[in-house]
Coordinates of N, CA and C in Angstrom, one line a residue:
X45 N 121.1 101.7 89.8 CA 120.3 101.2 88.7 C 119.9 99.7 89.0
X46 N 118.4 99.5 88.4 CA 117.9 98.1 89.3 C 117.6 97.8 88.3
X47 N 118.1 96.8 87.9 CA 118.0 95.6 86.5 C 117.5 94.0 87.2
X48 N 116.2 93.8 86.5 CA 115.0 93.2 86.3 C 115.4 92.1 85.4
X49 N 115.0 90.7 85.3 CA 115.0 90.1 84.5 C 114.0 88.9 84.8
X50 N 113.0 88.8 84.3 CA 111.8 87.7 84.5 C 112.1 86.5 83.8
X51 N 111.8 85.5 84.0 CA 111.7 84.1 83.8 C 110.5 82.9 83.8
X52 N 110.0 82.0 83.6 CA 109.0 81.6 83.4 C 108.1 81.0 83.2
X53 N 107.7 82.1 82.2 CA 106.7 82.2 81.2 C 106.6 81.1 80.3
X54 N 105.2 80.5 79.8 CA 105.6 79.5 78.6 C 103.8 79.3 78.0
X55 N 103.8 78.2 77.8 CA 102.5 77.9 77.0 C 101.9 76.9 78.0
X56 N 100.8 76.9 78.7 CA 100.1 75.8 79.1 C 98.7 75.7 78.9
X57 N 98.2 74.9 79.4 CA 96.3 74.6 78.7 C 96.0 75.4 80.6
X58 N 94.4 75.4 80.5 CA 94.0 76.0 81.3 C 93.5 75.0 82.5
X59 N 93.7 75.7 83.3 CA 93.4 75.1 84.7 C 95.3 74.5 85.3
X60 N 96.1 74.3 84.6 CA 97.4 74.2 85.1 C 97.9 75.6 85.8
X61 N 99.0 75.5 86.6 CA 99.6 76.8 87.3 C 101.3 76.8 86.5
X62 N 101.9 78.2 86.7 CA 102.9 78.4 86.8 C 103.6 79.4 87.4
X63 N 104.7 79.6 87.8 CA 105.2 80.4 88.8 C 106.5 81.0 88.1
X64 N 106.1 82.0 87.9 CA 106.8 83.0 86.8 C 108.2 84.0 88.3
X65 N 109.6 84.0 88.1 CA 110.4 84.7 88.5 C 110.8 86.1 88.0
X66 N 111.0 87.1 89.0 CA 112.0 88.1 88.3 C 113.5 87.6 89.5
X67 N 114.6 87.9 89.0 CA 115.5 87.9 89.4 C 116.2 89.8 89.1
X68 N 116.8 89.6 90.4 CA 117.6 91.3 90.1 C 119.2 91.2 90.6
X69 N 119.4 92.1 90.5 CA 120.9 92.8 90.6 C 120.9 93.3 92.4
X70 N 122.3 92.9 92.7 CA 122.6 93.1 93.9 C 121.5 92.8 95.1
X71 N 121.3 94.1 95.7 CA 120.8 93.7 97.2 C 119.3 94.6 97.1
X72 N 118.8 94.5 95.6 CA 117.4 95.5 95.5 C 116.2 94.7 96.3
X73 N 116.1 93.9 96.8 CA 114.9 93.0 96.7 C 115.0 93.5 98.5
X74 N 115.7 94.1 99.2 CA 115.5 94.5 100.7 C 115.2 96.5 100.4
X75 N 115.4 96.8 99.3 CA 115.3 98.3 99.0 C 114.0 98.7 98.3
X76 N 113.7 98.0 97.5 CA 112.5 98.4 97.1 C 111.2 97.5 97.1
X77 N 110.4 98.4 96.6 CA 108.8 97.5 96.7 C 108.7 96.7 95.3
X78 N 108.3 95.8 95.4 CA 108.2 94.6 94.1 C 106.5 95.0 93.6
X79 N 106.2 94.2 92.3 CA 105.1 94.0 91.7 C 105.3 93.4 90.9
X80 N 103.8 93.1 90.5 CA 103.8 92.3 88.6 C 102.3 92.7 87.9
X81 N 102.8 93.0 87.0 CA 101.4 93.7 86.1 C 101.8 92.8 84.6
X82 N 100.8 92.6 83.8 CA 100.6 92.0 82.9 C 100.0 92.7 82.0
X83 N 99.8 92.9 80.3 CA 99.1 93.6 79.4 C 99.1 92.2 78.2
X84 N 97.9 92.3 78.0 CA 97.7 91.3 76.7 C 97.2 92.3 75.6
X85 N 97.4 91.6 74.5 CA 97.0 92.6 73.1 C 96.0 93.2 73.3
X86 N 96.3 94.5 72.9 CA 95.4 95.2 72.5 C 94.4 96.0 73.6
X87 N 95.1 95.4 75.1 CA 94.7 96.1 75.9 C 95.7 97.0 76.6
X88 N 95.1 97.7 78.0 CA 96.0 98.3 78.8 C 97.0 97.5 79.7
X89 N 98.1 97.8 80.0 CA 98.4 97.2 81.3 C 98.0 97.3 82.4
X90 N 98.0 96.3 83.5 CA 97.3 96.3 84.6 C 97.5 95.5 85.5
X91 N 97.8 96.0 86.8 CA 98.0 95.5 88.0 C 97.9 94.4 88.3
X92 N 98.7 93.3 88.6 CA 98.3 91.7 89.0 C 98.6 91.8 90.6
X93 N 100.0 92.0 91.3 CA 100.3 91.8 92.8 C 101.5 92.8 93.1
X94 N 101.5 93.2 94.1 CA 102.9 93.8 94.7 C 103.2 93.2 96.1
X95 N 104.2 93.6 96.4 CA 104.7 93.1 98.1 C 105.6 94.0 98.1
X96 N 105.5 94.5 99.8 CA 106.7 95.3 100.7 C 108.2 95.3 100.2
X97 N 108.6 95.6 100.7 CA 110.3 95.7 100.6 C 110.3 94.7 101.7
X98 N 109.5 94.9 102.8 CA 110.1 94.0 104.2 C 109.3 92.8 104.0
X99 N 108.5 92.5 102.9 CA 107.9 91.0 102.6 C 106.5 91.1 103.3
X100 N 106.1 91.8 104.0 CA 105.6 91.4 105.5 C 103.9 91.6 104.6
X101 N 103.8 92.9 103.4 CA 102.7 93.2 103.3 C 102.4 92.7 101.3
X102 N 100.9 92.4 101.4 CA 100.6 92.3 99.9 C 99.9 92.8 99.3
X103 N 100.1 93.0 98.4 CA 98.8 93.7 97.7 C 98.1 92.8 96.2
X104 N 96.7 93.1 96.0 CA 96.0 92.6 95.2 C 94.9 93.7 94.4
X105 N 94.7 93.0 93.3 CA 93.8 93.8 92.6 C 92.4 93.8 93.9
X106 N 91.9 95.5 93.6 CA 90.5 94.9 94.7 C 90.9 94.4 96.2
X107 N 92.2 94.8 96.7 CA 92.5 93.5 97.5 C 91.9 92.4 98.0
X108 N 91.9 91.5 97.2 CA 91.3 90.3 96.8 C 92.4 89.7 96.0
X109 N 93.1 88.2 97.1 CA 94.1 87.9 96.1 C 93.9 86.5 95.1
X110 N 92.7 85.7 95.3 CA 92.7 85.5 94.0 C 93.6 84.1 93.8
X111 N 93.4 84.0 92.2 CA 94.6 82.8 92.2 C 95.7 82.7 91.9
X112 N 96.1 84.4 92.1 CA 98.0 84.5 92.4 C 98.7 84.8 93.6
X113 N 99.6 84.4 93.8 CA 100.4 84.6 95.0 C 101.6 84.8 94.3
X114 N 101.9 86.4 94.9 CA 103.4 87.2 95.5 C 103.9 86.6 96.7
X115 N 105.4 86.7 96.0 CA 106.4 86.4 97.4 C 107.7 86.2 97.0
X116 N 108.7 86.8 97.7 CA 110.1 86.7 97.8 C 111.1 86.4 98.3
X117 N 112.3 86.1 97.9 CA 113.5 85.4 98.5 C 114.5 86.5 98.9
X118 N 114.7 87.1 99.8 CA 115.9 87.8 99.4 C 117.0 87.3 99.4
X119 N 117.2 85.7 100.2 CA 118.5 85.3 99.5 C 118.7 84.9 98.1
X120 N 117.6 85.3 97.8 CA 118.0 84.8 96.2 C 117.9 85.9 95.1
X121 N 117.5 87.0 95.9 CA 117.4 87.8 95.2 C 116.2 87.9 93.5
X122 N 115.3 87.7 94.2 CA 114.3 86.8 93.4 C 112.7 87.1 94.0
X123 N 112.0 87.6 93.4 CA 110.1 87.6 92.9 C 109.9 86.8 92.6
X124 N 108.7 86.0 93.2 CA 107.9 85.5 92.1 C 106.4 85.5 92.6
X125 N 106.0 84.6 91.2 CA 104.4 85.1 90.8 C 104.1 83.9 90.7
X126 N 103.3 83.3 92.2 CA 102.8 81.5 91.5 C 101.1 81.9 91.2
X127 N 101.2 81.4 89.6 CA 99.8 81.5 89.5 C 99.3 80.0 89.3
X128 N 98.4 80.0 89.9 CA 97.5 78.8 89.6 C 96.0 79.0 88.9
X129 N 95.5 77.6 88.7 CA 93.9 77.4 87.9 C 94.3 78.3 86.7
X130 N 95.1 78.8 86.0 CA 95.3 79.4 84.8 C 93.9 79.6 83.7
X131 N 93.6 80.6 83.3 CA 92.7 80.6 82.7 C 93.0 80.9 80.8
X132 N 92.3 81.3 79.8 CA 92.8 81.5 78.7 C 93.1 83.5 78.9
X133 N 92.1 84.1 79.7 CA 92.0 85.0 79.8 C 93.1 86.0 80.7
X134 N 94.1 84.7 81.0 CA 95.1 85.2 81.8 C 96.4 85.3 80.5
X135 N 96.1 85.1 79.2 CA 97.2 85.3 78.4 C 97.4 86.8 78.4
X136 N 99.1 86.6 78.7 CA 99.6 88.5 78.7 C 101.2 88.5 78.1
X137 N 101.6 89.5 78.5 CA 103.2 89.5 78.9 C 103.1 89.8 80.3
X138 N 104.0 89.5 81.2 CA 104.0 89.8 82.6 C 105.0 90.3 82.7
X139 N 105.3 91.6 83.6 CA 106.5 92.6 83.7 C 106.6 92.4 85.1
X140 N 107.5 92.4 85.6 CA 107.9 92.7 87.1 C 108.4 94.7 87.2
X141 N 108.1 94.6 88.2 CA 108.1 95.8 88.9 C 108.9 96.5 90.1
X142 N 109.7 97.8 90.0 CA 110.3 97.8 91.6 C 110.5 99.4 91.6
X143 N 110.3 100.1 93.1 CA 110.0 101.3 93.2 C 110.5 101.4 94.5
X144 N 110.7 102.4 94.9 CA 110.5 102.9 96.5 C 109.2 103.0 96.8
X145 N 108.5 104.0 95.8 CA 107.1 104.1 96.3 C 106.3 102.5 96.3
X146 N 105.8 102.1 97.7 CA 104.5 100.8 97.5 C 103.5 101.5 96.5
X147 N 103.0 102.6 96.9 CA 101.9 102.9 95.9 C 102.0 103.2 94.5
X148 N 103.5 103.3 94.1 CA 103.4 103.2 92.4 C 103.6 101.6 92.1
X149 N 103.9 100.8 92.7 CA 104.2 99.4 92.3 C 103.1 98.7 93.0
X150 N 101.7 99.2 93.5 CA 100.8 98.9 93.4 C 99.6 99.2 92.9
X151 N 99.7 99.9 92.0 CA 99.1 100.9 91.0 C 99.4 100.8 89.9
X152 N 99.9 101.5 89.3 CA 100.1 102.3 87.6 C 101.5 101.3 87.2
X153 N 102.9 101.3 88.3 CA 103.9 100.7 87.8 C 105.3 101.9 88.4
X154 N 106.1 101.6 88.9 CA 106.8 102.5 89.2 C 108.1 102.2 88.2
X155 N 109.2 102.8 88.4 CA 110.4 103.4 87.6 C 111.2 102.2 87.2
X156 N 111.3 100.5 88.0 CA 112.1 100.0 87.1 C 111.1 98.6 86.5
X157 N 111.1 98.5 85.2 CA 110.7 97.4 84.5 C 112.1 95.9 84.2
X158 N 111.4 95.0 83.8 CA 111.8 94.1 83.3 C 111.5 94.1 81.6
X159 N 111.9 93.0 81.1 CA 111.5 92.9 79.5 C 110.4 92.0 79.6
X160 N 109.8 91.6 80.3 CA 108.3 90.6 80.4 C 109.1 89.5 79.6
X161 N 107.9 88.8 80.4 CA 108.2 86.9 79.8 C 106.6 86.9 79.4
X162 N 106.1 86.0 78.4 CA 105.7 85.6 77.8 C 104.6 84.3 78.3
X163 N 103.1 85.0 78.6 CA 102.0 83.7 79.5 C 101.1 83.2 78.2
X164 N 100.9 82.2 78.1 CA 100.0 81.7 76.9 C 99.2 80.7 77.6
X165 N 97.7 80.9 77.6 CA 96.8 79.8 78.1 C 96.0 79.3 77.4
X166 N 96.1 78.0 76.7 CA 95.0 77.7 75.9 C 93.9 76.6 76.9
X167 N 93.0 77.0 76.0 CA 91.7 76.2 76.5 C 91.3 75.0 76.0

């Protein structure tokens, strides 16, 4: 069982960056594929970034990455998500993500979630 816990998230004005964490349990972060998808009110959820198990590879919406960057620690057992230029349109909840399959954690979302942390961008 792969227990997720994100970190974070907070309130900033736009054009600031922040670099949002998942932290996990044991030795998952060399076992499975990571992601981070986000959903703001009233919409769907939807794909922001994934990365390999072995770090090596990334994925982006469009593959086009834009002004977030994936990347991990395995000594720390730790994701993260540095977003920069923040926009208002980037307000969501942000979930971290982890699978065996790369293609469900770069897609739709694969089998283990987090509880999301909380992105607020004002203008």
């Amino acid at each position: 069982q792969v227990q997720l816990v994100e970190s974070g998230g907070g309130l900033v004005q736009a054009g600031e960056s922040l670099r949002l964490s998942c932290a996990a349990n044991g030795r998952a972060l060399g076992i499975y594929n990571w992601g981070w998808f986000r959903q703001a009110p009233g919409k769907e959820r939807e794909f922001v970034a994934a990365i390999s198990k072995s770090g090596g590879t990334t994925y982006y919406p469009n593959n086009k990455k834009g002004r977030f960057t994936i990347s991990k620690d395995n000594a720390k057992n730790t994701v993260f998500l540095q977003m920069d230029r923040l926009k208002p349109e980037d307000t969501a909840v942000y979930y971290c993500n982890a699978d065996i399959n790369i293609v469900a954690v770069s897609t739709t979302g694969g089998s283990y979630w987090g509880q999301g942390t909380q992105v607020t961008v004002s203008s």
